[in-house]
XYZ file of C-alpha atoms in Angstrom:
630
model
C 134.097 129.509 20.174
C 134.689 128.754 16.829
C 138.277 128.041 17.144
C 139.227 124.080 16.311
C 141.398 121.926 17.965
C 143.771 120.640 15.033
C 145.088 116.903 16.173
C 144.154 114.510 18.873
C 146.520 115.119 21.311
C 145.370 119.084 21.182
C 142.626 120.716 24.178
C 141.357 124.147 24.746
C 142.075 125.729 28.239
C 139.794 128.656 29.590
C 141.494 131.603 31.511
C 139.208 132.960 33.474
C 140.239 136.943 33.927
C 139.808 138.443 37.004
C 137.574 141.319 37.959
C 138.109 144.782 37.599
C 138.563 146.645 40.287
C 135.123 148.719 39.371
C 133.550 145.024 39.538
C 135.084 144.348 43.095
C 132.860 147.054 44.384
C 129.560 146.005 42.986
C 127.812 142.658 43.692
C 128.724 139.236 42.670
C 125.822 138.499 40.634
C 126.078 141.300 38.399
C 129.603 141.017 37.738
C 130.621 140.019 33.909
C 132.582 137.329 33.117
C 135.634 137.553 30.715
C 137.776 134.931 29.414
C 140.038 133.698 27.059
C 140.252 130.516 24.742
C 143.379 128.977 23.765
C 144.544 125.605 22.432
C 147.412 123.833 23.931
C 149.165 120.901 24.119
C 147.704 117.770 25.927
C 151.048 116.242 26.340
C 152.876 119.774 27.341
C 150.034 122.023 28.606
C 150.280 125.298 31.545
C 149.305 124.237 34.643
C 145.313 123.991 34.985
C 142.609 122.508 36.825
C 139.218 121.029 35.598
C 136.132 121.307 36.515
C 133.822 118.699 37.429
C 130.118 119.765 37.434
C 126.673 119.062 36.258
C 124.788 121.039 33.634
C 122.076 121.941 35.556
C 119.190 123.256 33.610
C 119.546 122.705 29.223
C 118.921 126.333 28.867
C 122.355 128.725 28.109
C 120.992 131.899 29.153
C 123.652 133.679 31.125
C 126.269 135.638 28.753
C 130.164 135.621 29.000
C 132.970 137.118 26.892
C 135.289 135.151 25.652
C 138.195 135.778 23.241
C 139.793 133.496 21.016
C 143.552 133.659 21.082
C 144.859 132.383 17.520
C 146.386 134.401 13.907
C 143.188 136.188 14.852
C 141.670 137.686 18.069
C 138.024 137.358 18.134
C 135.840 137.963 21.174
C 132.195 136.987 21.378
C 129.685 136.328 23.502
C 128.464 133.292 24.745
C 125.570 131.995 26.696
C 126.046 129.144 29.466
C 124.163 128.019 31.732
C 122.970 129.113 34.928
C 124.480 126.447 36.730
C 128.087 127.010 35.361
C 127.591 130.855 35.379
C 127.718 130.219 38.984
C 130.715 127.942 39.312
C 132.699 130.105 37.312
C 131.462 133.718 39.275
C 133.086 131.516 42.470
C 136.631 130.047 40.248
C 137.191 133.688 39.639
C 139.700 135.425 41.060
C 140.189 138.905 42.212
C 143.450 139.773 40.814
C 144.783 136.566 38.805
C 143.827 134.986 36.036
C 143.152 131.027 36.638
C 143.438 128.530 33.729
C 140.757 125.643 33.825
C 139.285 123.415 31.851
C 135.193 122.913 31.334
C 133.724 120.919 28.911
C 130.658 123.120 28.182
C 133.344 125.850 27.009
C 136.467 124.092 25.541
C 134.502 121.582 23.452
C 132.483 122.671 20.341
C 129.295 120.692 21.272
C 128.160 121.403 18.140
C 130.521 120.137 16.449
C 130.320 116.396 16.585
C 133.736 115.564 15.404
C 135.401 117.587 17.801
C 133.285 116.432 20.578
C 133.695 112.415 19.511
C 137.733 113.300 19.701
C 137.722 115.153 22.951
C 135.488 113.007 24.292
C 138.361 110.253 23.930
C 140.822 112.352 25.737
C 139.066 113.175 28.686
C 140.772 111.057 31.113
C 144.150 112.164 30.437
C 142.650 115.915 30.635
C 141.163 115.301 33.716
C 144.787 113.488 35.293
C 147.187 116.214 34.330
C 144.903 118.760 35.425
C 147.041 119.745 38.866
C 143.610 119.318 40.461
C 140.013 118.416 40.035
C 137.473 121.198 41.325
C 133.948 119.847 41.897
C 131.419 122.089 41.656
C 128.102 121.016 43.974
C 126.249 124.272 43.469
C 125.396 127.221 45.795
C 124.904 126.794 49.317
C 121.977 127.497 51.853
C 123.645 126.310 55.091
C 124.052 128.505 58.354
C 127.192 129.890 58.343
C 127.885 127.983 61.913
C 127.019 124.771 60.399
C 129.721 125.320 57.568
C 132.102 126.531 60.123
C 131.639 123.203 61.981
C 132.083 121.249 58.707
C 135.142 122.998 57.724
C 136.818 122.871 61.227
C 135.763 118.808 61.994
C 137.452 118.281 58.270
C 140.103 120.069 59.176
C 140.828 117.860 62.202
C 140.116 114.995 61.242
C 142.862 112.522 59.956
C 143.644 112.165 56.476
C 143.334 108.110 55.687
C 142.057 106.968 52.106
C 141.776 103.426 52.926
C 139.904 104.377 56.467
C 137.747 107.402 57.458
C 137.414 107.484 61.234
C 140.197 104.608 62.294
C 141.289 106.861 64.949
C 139.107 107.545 68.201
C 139.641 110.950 67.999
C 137.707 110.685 64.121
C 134.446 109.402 65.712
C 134.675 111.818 68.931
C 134.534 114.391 65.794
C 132.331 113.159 64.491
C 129.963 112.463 67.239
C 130.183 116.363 68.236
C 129.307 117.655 64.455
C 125.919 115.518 64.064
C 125.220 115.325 67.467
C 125.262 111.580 68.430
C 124.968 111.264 72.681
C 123.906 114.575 72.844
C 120.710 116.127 74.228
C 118.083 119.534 74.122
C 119.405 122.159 71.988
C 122.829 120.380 71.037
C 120.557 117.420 69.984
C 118.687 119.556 67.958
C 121.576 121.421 66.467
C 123.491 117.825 65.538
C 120.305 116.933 63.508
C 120.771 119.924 61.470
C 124.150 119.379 60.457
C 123.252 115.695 59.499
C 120.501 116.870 57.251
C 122.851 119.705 55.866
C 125.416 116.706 55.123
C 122.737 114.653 53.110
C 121.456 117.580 51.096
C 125.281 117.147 50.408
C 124.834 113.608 49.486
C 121.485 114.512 47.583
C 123.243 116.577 44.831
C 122.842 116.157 41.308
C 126.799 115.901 40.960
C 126.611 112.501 43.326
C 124.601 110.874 40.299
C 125.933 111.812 37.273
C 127.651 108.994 35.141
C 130.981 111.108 34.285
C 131.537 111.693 38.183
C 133.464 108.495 38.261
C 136.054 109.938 35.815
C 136.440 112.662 36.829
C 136.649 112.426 40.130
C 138.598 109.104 40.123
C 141.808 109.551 37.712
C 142.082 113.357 39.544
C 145.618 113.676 41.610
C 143.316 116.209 43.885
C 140.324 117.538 44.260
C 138.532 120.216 46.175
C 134.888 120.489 46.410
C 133.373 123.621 46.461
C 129.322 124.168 47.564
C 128.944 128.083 47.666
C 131.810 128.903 49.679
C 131.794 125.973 51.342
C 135.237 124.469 50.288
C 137.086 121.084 51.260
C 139.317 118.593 49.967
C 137.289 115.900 47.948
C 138.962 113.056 50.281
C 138.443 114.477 53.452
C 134.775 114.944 52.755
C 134.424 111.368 51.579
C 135.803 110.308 54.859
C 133.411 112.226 56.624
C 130.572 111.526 55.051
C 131.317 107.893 55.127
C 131.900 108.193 58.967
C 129.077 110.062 59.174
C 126.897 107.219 57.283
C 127.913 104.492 59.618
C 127.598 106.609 62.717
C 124.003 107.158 61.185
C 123.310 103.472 60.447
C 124.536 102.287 64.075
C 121.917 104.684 65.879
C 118.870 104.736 63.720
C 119.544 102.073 61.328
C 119.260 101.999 57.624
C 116.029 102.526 57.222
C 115.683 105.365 59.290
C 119.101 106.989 58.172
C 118.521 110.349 56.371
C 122.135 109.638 55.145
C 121.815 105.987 53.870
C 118.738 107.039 51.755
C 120.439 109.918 50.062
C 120.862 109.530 46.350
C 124.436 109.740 46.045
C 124.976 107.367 49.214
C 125.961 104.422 46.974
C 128.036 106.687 44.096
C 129.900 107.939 47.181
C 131.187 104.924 47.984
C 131.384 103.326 44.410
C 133.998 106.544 43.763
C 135.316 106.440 46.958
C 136.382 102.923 46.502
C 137.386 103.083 42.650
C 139.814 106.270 43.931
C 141.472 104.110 46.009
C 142.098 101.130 43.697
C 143.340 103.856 41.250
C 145.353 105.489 43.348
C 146.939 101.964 45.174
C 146.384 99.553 42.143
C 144.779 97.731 43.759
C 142.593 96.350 41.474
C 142.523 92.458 40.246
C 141.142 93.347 36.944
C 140.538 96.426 35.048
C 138.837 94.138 32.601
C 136.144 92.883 35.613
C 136.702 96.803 36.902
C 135.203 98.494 33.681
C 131.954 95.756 33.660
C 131.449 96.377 37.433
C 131.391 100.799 36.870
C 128.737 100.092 33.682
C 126.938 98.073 36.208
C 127.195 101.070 39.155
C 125.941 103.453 36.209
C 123.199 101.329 35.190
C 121.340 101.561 38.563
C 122.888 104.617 40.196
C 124.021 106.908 37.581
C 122.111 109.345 35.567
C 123.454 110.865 31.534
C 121.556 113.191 29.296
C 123.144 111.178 26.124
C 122.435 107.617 27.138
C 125.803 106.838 24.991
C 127.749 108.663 27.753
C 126.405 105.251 30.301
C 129.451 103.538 27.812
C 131.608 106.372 26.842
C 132.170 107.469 30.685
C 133.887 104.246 31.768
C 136.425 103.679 29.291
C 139.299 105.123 31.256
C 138.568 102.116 33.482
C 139.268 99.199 31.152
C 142.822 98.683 29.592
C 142.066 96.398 27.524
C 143.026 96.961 23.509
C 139.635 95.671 22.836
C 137.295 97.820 25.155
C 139.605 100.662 23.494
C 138.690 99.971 20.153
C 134.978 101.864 21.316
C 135.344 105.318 19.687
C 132.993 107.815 21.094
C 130.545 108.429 18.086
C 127.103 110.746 18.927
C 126.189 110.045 15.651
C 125.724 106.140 16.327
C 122.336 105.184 17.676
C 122.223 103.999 21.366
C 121.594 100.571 20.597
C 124.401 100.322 18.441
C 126.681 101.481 20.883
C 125.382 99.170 23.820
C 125.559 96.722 21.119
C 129.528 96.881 20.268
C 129.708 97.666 24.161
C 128.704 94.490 24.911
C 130.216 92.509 22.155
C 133.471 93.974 23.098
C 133.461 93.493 26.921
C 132.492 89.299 26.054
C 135.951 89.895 23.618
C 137.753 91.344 26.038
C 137.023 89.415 28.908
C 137.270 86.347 27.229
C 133.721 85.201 28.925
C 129.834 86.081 29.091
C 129.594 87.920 32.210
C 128.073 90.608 30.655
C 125.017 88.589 30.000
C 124.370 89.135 33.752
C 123.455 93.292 33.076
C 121.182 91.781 29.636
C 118.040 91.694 32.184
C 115.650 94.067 30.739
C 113.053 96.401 32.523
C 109.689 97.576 32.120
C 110.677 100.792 31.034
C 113.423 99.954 28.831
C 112.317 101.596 25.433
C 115.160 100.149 23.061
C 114.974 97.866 20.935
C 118.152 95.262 21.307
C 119.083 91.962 20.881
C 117.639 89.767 23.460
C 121.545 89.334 25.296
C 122.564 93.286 24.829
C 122.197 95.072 28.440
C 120.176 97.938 28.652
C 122.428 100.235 30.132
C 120.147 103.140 30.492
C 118.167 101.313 32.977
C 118.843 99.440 36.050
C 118.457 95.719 36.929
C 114.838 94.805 38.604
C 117.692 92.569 40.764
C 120.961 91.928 42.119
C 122.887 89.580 39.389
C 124.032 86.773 40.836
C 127.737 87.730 40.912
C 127.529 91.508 42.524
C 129.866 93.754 43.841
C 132.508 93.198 40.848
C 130.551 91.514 38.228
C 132.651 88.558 37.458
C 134.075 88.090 40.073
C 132.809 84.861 41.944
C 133.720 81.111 42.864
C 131.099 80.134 40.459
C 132.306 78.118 37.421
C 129.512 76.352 35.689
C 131.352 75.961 32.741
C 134.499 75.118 34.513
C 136.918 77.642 33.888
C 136.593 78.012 29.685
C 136.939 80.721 28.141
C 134.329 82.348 25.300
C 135.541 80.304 22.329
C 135.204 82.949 19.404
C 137.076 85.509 21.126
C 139.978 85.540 18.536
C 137.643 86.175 15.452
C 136.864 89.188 13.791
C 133.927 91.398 15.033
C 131.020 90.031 12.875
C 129.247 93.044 10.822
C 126.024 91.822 12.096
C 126.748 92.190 15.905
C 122.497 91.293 16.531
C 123.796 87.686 16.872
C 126.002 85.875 19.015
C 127.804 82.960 18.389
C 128.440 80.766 21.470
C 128.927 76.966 21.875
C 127.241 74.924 24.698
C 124.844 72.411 26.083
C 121.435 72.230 26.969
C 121.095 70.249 30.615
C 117.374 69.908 31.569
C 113.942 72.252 31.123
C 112.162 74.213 33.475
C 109.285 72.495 34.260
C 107.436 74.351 36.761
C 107.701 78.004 38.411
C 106.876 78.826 42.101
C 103.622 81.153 42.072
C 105.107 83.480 44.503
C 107.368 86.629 43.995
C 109.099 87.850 46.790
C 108.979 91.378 48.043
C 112.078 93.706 48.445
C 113.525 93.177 51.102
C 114.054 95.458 53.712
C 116.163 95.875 56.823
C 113.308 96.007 58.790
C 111.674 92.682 57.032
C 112.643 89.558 58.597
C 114.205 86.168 57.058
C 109.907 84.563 57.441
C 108.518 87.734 55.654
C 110.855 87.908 52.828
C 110.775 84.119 51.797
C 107.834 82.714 53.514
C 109.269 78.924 53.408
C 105.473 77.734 54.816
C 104.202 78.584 51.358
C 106.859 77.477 49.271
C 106.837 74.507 50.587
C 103.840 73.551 49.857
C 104.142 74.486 46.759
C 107.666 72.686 46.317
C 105.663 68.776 47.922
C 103.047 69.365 45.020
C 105.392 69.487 42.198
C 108.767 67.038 43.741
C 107.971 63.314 43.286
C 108.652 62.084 46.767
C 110.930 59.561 44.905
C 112.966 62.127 44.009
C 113.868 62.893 47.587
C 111.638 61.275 49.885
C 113.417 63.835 53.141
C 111.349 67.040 53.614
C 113.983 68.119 55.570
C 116.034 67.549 53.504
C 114.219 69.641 50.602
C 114.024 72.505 53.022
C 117.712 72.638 53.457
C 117.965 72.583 49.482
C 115.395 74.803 49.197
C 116.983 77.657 51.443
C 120.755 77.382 49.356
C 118.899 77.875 46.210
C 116.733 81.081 47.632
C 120.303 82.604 49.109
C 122.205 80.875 45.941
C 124.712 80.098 47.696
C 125.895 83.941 49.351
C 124.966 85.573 46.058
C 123.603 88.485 47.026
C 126.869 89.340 49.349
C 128.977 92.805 49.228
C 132.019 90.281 48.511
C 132.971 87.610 46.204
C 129.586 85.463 46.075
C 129.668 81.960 45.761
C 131.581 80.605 48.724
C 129.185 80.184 51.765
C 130.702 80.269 54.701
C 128.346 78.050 56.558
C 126.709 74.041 56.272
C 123.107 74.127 54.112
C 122.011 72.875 57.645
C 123.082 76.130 59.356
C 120.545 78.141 57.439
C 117.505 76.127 58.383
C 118.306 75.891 62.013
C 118.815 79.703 61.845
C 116.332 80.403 59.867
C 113.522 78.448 62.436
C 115.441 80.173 65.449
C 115.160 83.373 63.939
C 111.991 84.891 66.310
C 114.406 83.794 69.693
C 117.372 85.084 67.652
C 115.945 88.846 67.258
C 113.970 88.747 70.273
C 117.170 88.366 72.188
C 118.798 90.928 69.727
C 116.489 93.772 70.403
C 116.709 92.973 74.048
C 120.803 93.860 73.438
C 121.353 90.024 75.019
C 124.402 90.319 72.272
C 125.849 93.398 73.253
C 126.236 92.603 77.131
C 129.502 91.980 78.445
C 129.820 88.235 79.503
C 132.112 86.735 81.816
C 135.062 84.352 79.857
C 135.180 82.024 79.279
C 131.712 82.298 77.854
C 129.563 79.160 77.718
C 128.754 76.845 75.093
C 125.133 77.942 74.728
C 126.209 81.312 74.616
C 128.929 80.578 71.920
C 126.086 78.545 69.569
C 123.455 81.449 70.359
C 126.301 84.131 68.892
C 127.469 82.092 66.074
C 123.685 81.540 64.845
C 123.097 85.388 65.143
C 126.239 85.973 63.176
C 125.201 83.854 60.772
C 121.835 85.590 61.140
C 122.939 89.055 60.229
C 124.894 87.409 57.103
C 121.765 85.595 55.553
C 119.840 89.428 56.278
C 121.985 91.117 53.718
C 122.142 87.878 51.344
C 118.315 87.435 51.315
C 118.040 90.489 49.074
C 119.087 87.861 45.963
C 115.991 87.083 45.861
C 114.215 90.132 44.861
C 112.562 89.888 41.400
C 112.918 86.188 41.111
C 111.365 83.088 41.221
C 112.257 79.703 42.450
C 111.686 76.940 39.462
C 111.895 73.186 39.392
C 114.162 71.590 36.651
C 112.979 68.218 34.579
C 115.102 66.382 36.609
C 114.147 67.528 39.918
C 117.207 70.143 40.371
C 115.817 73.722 42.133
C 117.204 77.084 40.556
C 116.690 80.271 41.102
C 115.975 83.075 38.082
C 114.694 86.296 37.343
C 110.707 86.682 36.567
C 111.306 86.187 33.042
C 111.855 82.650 33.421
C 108.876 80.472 31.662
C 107.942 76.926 31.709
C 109.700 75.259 28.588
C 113.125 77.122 29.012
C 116.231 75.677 28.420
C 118.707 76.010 31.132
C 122.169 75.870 29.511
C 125.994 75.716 30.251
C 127.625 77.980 28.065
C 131.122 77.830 27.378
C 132.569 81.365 28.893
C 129.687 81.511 31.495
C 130.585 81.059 35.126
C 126.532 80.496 35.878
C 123.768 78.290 34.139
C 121.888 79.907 31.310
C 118.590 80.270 30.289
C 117.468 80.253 26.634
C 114.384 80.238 24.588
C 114.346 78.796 21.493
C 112.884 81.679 19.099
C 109.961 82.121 16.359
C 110.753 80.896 13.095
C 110.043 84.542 12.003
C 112.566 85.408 14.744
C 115.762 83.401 13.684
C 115.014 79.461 12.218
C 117.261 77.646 15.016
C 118.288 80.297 17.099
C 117.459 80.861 20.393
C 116.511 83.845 23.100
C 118.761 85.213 25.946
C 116.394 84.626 28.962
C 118.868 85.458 32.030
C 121.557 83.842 33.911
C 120.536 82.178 36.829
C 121.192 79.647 39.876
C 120.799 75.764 39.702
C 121.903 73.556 42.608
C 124.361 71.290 42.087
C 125.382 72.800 38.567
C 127.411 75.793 39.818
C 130.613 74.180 40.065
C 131.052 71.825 37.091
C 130.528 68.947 39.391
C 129.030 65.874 38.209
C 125.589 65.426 40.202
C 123.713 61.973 41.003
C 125.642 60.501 37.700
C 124.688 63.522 35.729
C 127.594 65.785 33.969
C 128.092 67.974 31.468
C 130.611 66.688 28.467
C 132.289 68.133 26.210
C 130.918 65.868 23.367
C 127.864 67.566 24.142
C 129.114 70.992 23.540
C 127.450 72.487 20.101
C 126.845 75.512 18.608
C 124.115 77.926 19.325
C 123.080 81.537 18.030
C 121.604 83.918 20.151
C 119.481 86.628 18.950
């Protein structure tokens, strides 16, 4: 192990030996492992696969053999873990040697200069491997449940962009997991779902370098004992799966839905195919929306890897500029992260991740994300952070984007304009919401209300109803919280109060399957209303959750906005050039920074989303000034 690779474009390749015939006849688990170490070129290399895996347990207990190949042959032994002892008793074969590459092996981790390099070249190892083997761990399934996996895999149709298109996909589907069966088959299609989501529920599923590896790979097989299938097959089927799931039982309920790797699955599943189609907008919006996924569903031992994983998936010169260092402290690599992505993207939409959490235990300026920790909330531009019909600042572009990186990246220089105060904050916090919670629980309009007549001045806006309509856009922020591009609602503020005080009829009638029965065309107008209002129903359910972890305010001049529960009375909401939502700053301590300010959050104020002027009131440009943000 003690063999270097020489030059950046050079990578060590294990061959794995096969057994002897003596080790053929005993069992598996006592077996020894031999294999070679050579270096080869990155750019001219055998052919080889990689392995994709988690560590498992820290503790290297479980010896190999491996020989060096170089001027000198040197064989040693070496102690892996028992997780990869595992992986590689399965890769090896009975009569021919197989070449494959594994980090724990063909990277000196003790050797940080080595491992920075290699680090760096991991993408391209992982793309000309001639396929990606993903290694889930031993298997405890009945050997007629992995029959029945591998056989509905193997009929199913292959389809990237779609898992279960095809009738024939969901008839498979219904027979492996049981759906409109009964007794013993019932019983038996239970099984196999729970067998899928211990799938799902797999370390490997939450693990930050998944999404390379498993993304830039031209194939990849997934092995789980000796379970073994084609990685895109089995994404398929467990996304079919899923949404057979969710239609029956519903989300709550779904073992599938509430697996831990449900929302990696698809996050890869999707990335795979915009890598594989190109057809991806932005690699510069791509790279901030992975850090995002890995913030609240990926896990990393080194909290530098929440950065150094997702670098394949920016092109820009910029974002490349971020050498893998493990001798940098954390903070200074979020630090440069996030300097770089405001560079590169020529904006501040990385000030939407800069929410911090209870638990976060570093200490970084106030706009730096966190990355080891997940939001308390959705940002206000989900999905792929950036991307939105929200332009506060109308379009511009960060201003200091040309300049030099600044040796003191604790600051950051931005120019804008401060457009009113918060003046008061809505007692309430609203829960998480829940499938099962409705519209009334979640926001509880009675109460806010009540607060919101205490604080307006009736001069202001002397219509109540009127408020309540305003009141609603702000708490939804205009389709926010949406799986798609936020910021374009697709229905009249006046929709979501009407639908929001039919809402009892609406899901009385819904659970009573009044919008599943077949009705006679044409259908009637009442009928046509009730079914728009529940369509528009089911949208404001899923963007309702925007309001977790935030609190409506009340501006100085009478504007509502929305904000996470950092906001405080006395903060300065902000248009800052580069931002595509308002800003909230705190001016800090004289001991902090004389005349600089805080990074509160980004947040929602009506009326100022767009640019727009509003009741005579705009933001100019003479207005624009410098600020520092510490």
């Amino acid at each position: 192990m003690s063999q270097q690779v020489q030059e950046s474009t050079t990578f060590k390749i294990l061959k794995i030996l096969p057994s002897t015939s003596q080790e053929r006849k005993a069992s598996p688990g006592v077996c020894s492992i031999e294999c070679e170490l050579s270096v080869e070129s990155l750019f001219n290399p055998p052919e080889y696969e990689a392995l994709s895996y988690t560590w498992g347990s820290a503790t290297q207990d479980c010896p190999i053999q491996i020989r060096t190949i170089s001027d000198n042959v040197h064989t040693e032994t070496v102690l892996v873990t028992q997780h990869l002892h595992a992986a590689l008793l399965r890769l090896r074969q009975p009569t021919t040697p197989r070449l494959v590459w594994i980090d724990q092996l063909c990277i000196n981790q003790n050797n940080l200069p080595e491992k920075n390099a290699q680090v760096r070249l991991m993408a391209d190892i992982y793309k000309r491997a001639q396929r990606t083997v993903v290694w889930l761990g031993e298997g405890s399934m009945l050997d007629q449940d992995r029959d029945a996996i591998i056989d509905a895999t193997n009929r199913m149709s292959y389809r990237p962009d779609n898992a279960y298109s095809s009738l024939g996909d969901v008839n498979i589907i219904q027979h492996l997991i049981g759906f409109e069966c009964h007794g013993d088959n019932r019983e038996v299609g239970m099984r196999r779902r729970q067998v899928l989501a211990d799938l799902l529920g797999r370390p490997w599923f939450t693990r930050a370098w998944v999404f390379q590896e498993a993304v830039v790979a031209k194939r990849g097989i997934v092995l789980c004992g000796s379970l073994e299938i084609d990685m895109e097959v089995l994404i398929n089927l467990l996304d079919g799966v899923c949404d057979r799931d969710f239609q029956e039982v519903g989300e709550t309920a779904s073992i599938m839905h509430t697996s831990k790797g449900y929302k990696p699955m698809f996050a890869i599943r999707e990335a795979r195919f915009e890598e594989m189609y190109g057809v991806s907008s932005s690699r510069k919006s791509k790279w901030l929306a992975m850090l995002w996924q890995g913030m609240g569903n990926l896990s990393a031992t080194n909290q530098r890897d929440k950065i150094y994983a997702f670098l394949a998936f920016s092109d820009s010169e910029e974002v490349a500029r971020i050498a893998p260092s493990y001798e940098k402290s954390v903070g200074s690599v979020y630090s440069d992260a996030a300097l770089r992505s405001i560079r590169s993207m020529q904006s501040l939409d990385v000030l939407e991740l800069a929410i911090k959490c209870d638990k976060s235990s570093l200490t970084l300026p106030s706009w730096v994300p966190d990355f080891s920790q997940p939001l308390p909330s959705l940002p206000f531009m989900t999905h792929n952070v950036g991307s939105t019909a929200f332009r506060a600042s109308r379009g511009s572009s960060y201003p200091y984007w040309t300049q030099d990186v600044p040796k003191d990246v604790s600051k950051l220089y931005v120019r804008g304009c401060i457009i009113s105060t918060v003046k008061s904050i809505a007692p309430m916090a609203f829960p998480m919401h829940e499938p099962t919670n409705t519209l009334h629980d979640t926001i509880g309009l009675t109460k806010i209300m009540a607060w919101v007549t205490s604080k307006l001045p009736l001069e202001l806006n002397p219509s109540l109803h009127r408020i309540r309509e305003r009141v609603l856009q702000t708490l939804f922020a205009e389709g926010a919280g949406r799986d798609d591009t936020p910021g374009n609602l697709d229905y009249d503020d006046s929709d979501a109060l009407k639908v929001y005080s039919n809402e009892p009829m609406l899901l009385e009638r819904r659970y009573a399957g009044f919008f599943k029965r077949p009705v006679p065309m044409p259908k009637s107008d009442s009928f046509k209303e009730l079914e728009l209002q529940h369509r528009y129903l089911q949208w404001l359910e899923r963007v309702v959750k925007i309001v977790h972890h935030k609190k409506l305010f009340l501006s100085q001049h009478g504007d509502f906005g929305l904000a996470y529960e950092a906001v405080e009375e006395g903060d300065l909401i902000c248009i800052l050039l580069g931002s595509k939502t308002p800003t909230l700053l705190r001016k800090a301590s004289d001991e902090e920074g004389q005349g600089c300010y805080r990074f509160v959050a980004q947040c929602y104020v009506e009326s100022w989303m767009r640019g727009e002027e509003h009741e005579g009131r705009a933001w100019a440009e003479d207005d624009v000034k410098d600020l520092t943000v510490i």
